[in-house]
Amino acid sequence: MDLIRQNPQITGDEIAQQLAITTRWAKKILAKLVEDKLIERHGSRKDGEWRIT
């Protein structure tokens, strides 16, 4: 969540790179955070940003 706080436009690929994990795993983590209503996505997939709820 610190990465999202620092850069709301961060992508799954960038999260994966910074955490040294696969992109697939990073996207699973993001999906779980969304499911648990800890973060939400605003805007388009290309130009959107993450918001911590």
Short mmCIF file of C-alpha atoms in Angstrom, two decimals:
data_model
loop_
_atom_site.label_atom_id
_atom_site.label_comp_id
_atom_site.label_asym_id
_atom_site.label_seq_id
_atom_site.Cartn_x
_atom_site.Cartn_y
_atom_site.Cartn_z
CA MET A 1 0.00 0.00 0.00
CA ASP A 2 2.99 2.29 0.48
CA LEU A 3 3.76 2.01 -3.24
CA ILE A 4 0.20 3.05 -4.08
CA ARG A 5 0.35 5.88 -1.55
CA GLN A 6 3.60 7.13 -3.13
CA ASN A 7 2.39 6.74 -6.73
CA PRO A 8 -1.38 6.34 -7.27
CA GLN A 9 -0.83 5.77 -11.01
CA ILE A 10 1.45 2.77 -10.40
CA THR A 11 0.80 -0.28 -12.58
CA GLY A 12 0.81 -3.95 -11.71
CA ASP A 13 4.01 -4.32 -13.72
CA GLU A 14 5.71 -1.56 -11.73
CA ILE A 15 4.59 -3.06 -8.43
CA ALA A 16 5.92 -6.44 -9.50
CA GLN A 17 9.26 -4.95 -10.48
CA GLN A 18 9.67 -3.00 -7.23
CA LEU A 19 8.70 -5.99 -5.07
CA ALA A 20 10.65 -8.52 -7.15
CA ILE A 21 7.55 -10.66 -7.77
CA THR A 22 5.74 -11.72 -10.92
CA THR A 23 3.24 -9.40 -12.57
CA ARG A 24 0.59 -12.08 -12.16
CA TRP A 25 1.19 -12.21 -8.40
CA ALA A 26 1.10 -8.39 -8.14
CA LYS A 27 -2.24 -8.31 -9.96
CA LYS A 28 -3.62 -10.98 -7.61
CA ILE A 29 -2.58 -8.85 -4.65
CA LEU A 30 -4.25 -5.78 -6.17
CA ALA A 31 -7.43 -7.78 -6.85
CA LYS A 32 -7.50 -8.97 -3.22
CA LEU A 33 -7.04 -5.41 -1.93
CA VAL A 34 -9.94 -4.29 -4.15
CA GLU A 35 -12.08 -7.23 -2.99
CA ASP A 36 -11.37 -6.33 0.63
CA LYS A 37 -12.28 -2.70 -0.19
CA LEU A 38 -8.87 -1.41 0.90
CA ILE A 39 -8.19 0.23 -2.47
CA GLU A 40 -10.26 1.16 -5.50
CA ARG A 41 -9.46 2.08 -9.08
CA HIS A 42 -10.62 5.42 -10.49
CA GLY A 43 -10.46 6.28 -14.17
CA SER A 44 -9.46 4.16 -17.13
CA ARG A 45 -7.04 1.26 -17.10
CA LYS A 46 -4.54 3.40 -18.98
CA ASP A 47 -4.94 6.77 -17.27
CA GLY A 48 -6.55 5.84 -13.96
CA GLU A 49 -5.19 5.77 -10.47
CA TRP A 50 -5.50 3.74 -7.30
CA ARG A 51 -7.09 5.26 -4.22
CA ILE A 52 -6.76 3.93 -0.70
CA THR A 53 -10.19 3.74 0.89
#
